Short mmCIF file of C-alpha atoms in Angstrom, two decimals:
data_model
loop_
_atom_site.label_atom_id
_atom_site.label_comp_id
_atom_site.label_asym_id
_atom_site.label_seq_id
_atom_site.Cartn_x
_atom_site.Cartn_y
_atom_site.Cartn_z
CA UNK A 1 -21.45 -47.43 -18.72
CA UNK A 2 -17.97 -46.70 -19.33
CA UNK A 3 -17.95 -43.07 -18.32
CA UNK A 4 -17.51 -43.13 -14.92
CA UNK A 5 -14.98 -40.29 -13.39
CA UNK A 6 -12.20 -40.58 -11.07
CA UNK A 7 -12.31 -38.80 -7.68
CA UNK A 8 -8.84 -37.40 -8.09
CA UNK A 9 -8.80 -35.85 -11.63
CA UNK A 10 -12.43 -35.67 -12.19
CA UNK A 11 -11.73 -35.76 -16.09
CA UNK A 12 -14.88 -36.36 -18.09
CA UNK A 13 -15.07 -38.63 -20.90
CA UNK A 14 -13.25 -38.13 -24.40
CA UNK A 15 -16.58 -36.74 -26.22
CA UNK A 16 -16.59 -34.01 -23.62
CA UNK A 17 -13.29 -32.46 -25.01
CA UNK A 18 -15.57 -30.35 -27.23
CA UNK A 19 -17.72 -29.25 -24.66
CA UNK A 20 -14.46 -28.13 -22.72
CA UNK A 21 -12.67 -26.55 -25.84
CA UNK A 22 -16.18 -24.93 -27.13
CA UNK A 23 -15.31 -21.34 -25.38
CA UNK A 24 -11.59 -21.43 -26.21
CA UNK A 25 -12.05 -22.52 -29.82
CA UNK A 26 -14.48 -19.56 -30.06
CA UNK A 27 -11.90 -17.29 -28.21
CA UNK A 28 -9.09 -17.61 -31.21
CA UNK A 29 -11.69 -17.73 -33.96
CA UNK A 30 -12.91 -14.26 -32.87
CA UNK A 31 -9.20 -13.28 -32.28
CA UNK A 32 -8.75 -14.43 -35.91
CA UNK A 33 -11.46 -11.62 -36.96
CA UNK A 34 -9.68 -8.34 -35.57
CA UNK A 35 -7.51 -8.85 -38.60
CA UNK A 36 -10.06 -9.27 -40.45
CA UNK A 37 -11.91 -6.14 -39.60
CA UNK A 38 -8.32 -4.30 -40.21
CA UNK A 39 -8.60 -5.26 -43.56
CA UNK A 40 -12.15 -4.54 -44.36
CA UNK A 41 -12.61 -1.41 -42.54
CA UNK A 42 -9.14 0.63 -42.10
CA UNK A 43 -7.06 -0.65 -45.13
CA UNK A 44 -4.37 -3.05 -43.35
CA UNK A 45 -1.94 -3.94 -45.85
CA UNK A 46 -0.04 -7.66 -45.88
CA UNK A 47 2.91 -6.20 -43.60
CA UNK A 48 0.26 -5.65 -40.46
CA UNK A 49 -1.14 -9.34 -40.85
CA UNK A 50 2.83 -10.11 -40.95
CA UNK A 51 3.03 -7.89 -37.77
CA UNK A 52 0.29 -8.90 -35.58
CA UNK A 53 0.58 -12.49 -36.14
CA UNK A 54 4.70 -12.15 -35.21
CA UNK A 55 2.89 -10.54 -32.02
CA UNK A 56 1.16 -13.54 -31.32
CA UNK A 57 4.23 -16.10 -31.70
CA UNK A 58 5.40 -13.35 -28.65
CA UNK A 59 2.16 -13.94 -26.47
CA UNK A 60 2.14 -18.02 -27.53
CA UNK A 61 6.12 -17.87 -26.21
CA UNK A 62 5.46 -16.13 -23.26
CA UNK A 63 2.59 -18.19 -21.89
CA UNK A 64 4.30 -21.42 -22.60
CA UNK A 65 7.02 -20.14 -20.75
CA UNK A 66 4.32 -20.17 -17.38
CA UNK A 67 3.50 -23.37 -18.27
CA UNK A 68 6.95 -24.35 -18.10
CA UNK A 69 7.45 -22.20 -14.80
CA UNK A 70 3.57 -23.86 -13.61
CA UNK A 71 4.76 -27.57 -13.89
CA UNK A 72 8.31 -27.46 -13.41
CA UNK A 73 8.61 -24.68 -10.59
CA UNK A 74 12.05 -23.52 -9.08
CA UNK A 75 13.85 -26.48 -11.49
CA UNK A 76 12.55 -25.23 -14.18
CA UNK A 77 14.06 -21.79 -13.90
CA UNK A 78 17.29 -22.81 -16.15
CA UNK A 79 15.18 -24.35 -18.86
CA UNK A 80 12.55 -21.47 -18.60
CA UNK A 81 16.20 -19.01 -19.07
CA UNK A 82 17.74 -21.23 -22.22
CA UNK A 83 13.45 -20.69 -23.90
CA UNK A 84 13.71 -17.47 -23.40
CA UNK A 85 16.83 -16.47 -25.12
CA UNK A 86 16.38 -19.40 -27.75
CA UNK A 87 12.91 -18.88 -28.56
CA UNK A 88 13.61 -15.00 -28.48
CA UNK A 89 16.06 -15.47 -31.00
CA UNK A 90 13.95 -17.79 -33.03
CA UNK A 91 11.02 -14.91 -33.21
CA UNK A 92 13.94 -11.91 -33.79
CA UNK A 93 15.05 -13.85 -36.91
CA UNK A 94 11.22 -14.65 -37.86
CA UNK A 95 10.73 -10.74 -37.71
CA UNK A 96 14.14 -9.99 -39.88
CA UNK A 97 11.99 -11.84 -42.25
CA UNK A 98 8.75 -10.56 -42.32
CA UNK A 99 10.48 -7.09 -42.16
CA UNK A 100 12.42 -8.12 -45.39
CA UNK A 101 8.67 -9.20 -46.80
CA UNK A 102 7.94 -5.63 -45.89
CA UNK A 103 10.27 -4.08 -48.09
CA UNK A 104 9.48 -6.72 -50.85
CA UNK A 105 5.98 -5.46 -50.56
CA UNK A 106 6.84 -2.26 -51.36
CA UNK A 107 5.29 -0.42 -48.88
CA UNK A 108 6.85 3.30 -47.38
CA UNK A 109 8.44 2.65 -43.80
CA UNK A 110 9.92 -0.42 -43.80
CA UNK A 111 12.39 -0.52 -42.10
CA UNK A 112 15.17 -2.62 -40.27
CA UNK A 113 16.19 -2.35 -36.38
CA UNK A 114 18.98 -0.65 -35.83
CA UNK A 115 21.41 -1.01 -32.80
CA UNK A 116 22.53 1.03 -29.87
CA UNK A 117 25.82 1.97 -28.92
CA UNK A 118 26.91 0.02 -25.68
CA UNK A 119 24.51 -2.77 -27.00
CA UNK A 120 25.81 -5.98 -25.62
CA UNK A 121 26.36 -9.04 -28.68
CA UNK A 122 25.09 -11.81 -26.83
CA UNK A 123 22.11 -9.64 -25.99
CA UNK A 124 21.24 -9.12 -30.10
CA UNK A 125 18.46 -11.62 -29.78
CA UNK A 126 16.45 -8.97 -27.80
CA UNK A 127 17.79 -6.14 -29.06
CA UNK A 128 16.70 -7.60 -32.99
CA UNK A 129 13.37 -8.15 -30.53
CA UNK A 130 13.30 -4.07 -29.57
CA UNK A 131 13.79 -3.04 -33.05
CA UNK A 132 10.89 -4.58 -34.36
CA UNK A 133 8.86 -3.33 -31.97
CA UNK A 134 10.19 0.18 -32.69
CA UNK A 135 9.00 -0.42 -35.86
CA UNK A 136 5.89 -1.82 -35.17
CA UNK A 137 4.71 0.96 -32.06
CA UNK A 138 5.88 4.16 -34.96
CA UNK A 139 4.33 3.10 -38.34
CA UNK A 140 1.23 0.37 -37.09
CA UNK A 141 0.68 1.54 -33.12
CA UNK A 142 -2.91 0.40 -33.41
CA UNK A 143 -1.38 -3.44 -33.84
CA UNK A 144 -0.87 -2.73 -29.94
CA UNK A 145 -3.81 -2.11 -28.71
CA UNK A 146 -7.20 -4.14 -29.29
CA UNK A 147 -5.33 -6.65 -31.90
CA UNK A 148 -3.06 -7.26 -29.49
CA UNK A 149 -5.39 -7.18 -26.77
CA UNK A 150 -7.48 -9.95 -28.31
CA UNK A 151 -4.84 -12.25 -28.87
CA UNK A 152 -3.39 -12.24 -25.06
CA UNK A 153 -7.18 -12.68 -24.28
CA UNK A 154 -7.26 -15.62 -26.73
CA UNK A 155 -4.27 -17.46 -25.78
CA UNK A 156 -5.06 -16.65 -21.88
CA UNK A 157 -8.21 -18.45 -21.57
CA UNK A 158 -7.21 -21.36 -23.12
CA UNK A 159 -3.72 -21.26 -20.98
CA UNK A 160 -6.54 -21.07 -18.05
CA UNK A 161 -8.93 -23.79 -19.38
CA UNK A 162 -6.92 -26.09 -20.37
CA UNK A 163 -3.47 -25.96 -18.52
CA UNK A 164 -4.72 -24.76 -14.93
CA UNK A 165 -8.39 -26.28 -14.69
CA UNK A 166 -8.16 -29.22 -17.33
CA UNK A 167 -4.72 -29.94 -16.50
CA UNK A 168 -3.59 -31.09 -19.41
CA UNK A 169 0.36 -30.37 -19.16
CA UNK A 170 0.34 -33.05 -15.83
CA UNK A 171 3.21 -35.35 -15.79
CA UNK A 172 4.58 -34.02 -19.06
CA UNK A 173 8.11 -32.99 -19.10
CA UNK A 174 9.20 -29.57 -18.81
CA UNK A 175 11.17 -30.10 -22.29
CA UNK A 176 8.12 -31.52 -23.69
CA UNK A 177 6.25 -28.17 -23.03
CA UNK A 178 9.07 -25.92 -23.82
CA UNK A 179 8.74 -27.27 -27.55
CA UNK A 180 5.20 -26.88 -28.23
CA UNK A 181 5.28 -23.43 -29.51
CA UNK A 182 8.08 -23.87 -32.36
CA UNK A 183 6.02 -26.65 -34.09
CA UNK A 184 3.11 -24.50 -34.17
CA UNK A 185 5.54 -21.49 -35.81
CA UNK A 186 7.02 -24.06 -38.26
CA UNK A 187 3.85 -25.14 -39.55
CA UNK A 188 2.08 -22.04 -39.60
CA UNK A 189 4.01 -19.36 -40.12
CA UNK A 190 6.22 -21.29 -43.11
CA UNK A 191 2.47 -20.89 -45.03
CA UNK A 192 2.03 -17.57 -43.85
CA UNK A 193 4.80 -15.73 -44.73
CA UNK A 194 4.86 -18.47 -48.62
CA UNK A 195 0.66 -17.03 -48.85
CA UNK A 196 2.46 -13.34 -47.91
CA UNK A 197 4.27 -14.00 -51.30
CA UNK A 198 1.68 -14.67 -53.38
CA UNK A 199 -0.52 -11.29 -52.08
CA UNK A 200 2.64 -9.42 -52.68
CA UNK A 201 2.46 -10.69 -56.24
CA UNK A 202 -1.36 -10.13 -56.05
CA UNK A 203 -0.76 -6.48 -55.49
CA UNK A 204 0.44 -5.70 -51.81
CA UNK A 205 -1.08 -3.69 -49.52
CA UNK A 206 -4.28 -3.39 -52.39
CA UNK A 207 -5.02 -6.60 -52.27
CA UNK A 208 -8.04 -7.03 -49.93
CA UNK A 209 -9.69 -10.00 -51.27
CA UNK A 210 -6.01 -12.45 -51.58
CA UNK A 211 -5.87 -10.63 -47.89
CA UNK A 212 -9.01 -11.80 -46.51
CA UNK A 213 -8.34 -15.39 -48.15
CA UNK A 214 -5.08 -15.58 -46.33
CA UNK A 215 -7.20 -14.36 -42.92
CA UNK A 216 -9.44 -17.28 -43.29
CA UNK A 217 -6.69 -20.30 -44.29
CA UNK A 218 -4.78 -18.96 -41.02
CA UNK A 219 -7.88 -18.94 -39.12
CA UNK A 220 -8.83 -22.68 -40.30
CA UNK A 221 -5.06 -23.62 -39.92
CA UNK A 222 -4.70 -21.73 -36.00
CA UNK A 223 -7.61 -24.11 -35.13
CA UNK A 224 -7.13 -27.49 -36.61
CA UNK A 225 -3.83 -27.01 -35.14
CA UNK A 226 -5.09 -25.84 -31.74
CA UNK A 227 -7.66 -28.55 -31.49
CA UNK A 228 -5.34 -31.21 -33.01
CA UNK A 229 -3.00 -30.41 -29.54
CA UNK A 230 -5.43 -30.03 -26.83
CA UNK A 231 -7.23 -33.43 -27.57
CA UNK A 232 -3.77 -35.70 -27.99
CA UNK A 233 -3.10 -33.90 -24.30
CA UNK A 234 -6.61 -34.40 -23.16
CA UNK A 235 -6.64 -37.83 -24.21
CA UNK A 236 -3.12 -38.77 -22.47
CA UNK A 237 -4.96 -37.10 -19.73
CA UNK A 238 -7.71 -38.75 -19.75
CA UNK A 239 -5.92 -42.55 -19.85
CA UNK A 240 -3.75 -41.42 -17.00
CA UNK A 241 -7.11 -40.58 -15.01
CA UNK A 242 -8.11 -44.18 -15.84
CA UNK A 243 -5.38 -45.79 -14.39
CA UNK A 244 -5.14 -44.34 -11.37
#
């Protein structure tokens, strides 16, 4: 009694959220590993953990952007513009910083982007975005293959489960949507990059057990934070499925 499901949203009951989020929960925990396995098997140092996860505020920005695009359609074509160039500046100043981190550490290579002649100034947001990657595809080119890999894989399927088949972004506003990502960077990514400091003091790129340890509080952080937003979606969901 009590669980009955509506013919037009078929939404199951609120205890099945875990069923539903079982496969993408499991997705970004073995995401979380690949840095893991960097560590442990082919010496990563703290400025590839930097790195990857700065690649993954990239993937998280550009598949909010179809969600935006998804619920919002031709309207949402200015908004989905302003995100682009706002939130692209937001991750080219986040990777001035963990670049800076970089050459904290230590470590040969670092280095900052440099700029192009004929480069336009209201285009530095993307061109801070290039030089970063420059950086990233000549000293860690590996970051852009199977890490990388993992993560889109990650973040797809639960863009897929939960956005296109659970349908969890229904009614919400396209602003709404277009500001989920920078609460998950401000949270996160403010105790990565203060943990970053404390394996820099721990020894740098040496430092494989501090490493691991900040591998596993991202891990637990990525999903309490990733479950903690699905279910207050799924449960709006869910109440607007019981009123109709």
């Amino acid at each position: 009694m009590g669980r009955s499901r509506t013919k037009a949203n078929p939404i199951a009951p609120v205890d099945a959220f875990e069923q539903r989020d079982r496969l993408p929960a499991l997705a970004l925990v073995v995401a979380n590993l690949v840095p893991l396995l960097g560590v442990v098997l082919f010496d990563w140092d703290v400025r590839y953990l930097l790195l990857l996860y700065w690649l993954e505020n990239l993937v998280i920005g550009a598949f909010t952007l179809v969600r935006m695009l998804h619920i919002g359609g031709a309207r949402a074509l200015a908004q989905g513009a302003f995100f682009t160039f706002h939130y692209g500046f937001f991750c080219a100043g986040h990777g001035m910083v963990v670049l800076a981190i970089s050459s904290l550490s230590g470590i040969e290579g670092s280095q900052e982007p440099d700029f192009d002649e004929g480069d336009l100034p209201f285009l530095m947001p993307f061109y801070l975005l290039r030089g970063v990657f420059q950086t990233i595809s000549v000293q860690m080119p590996d970051l852009l293959h199977i890490p990388l890999l993992a993560l889109i894989l990650s973040h797809g399927f639960s863009l897929v489960r939960h956005h296109f088949i659970g349908n969890e972004d229904a009614e919400r506003k396209v602003e709404d949507i277009m500001f989920d990502p920078y609460r998950r960077i401000l949270i996160l990514h403010v105790s990565i990059i203060a943990g970053s400091f404390f394996v820099i003091g721990s020894g740098g790129g040496s430092a494989a057990p501090v490493l691991i340890i900040l591998i596993a509080a991202k891990t637990w952080l990525d999903l309490r934070l990733h479950r903690r937003a699905h279910q207050k979606r799924y449960s709006r969901a869910a109440e607007r499925a019981g009123a109709d």
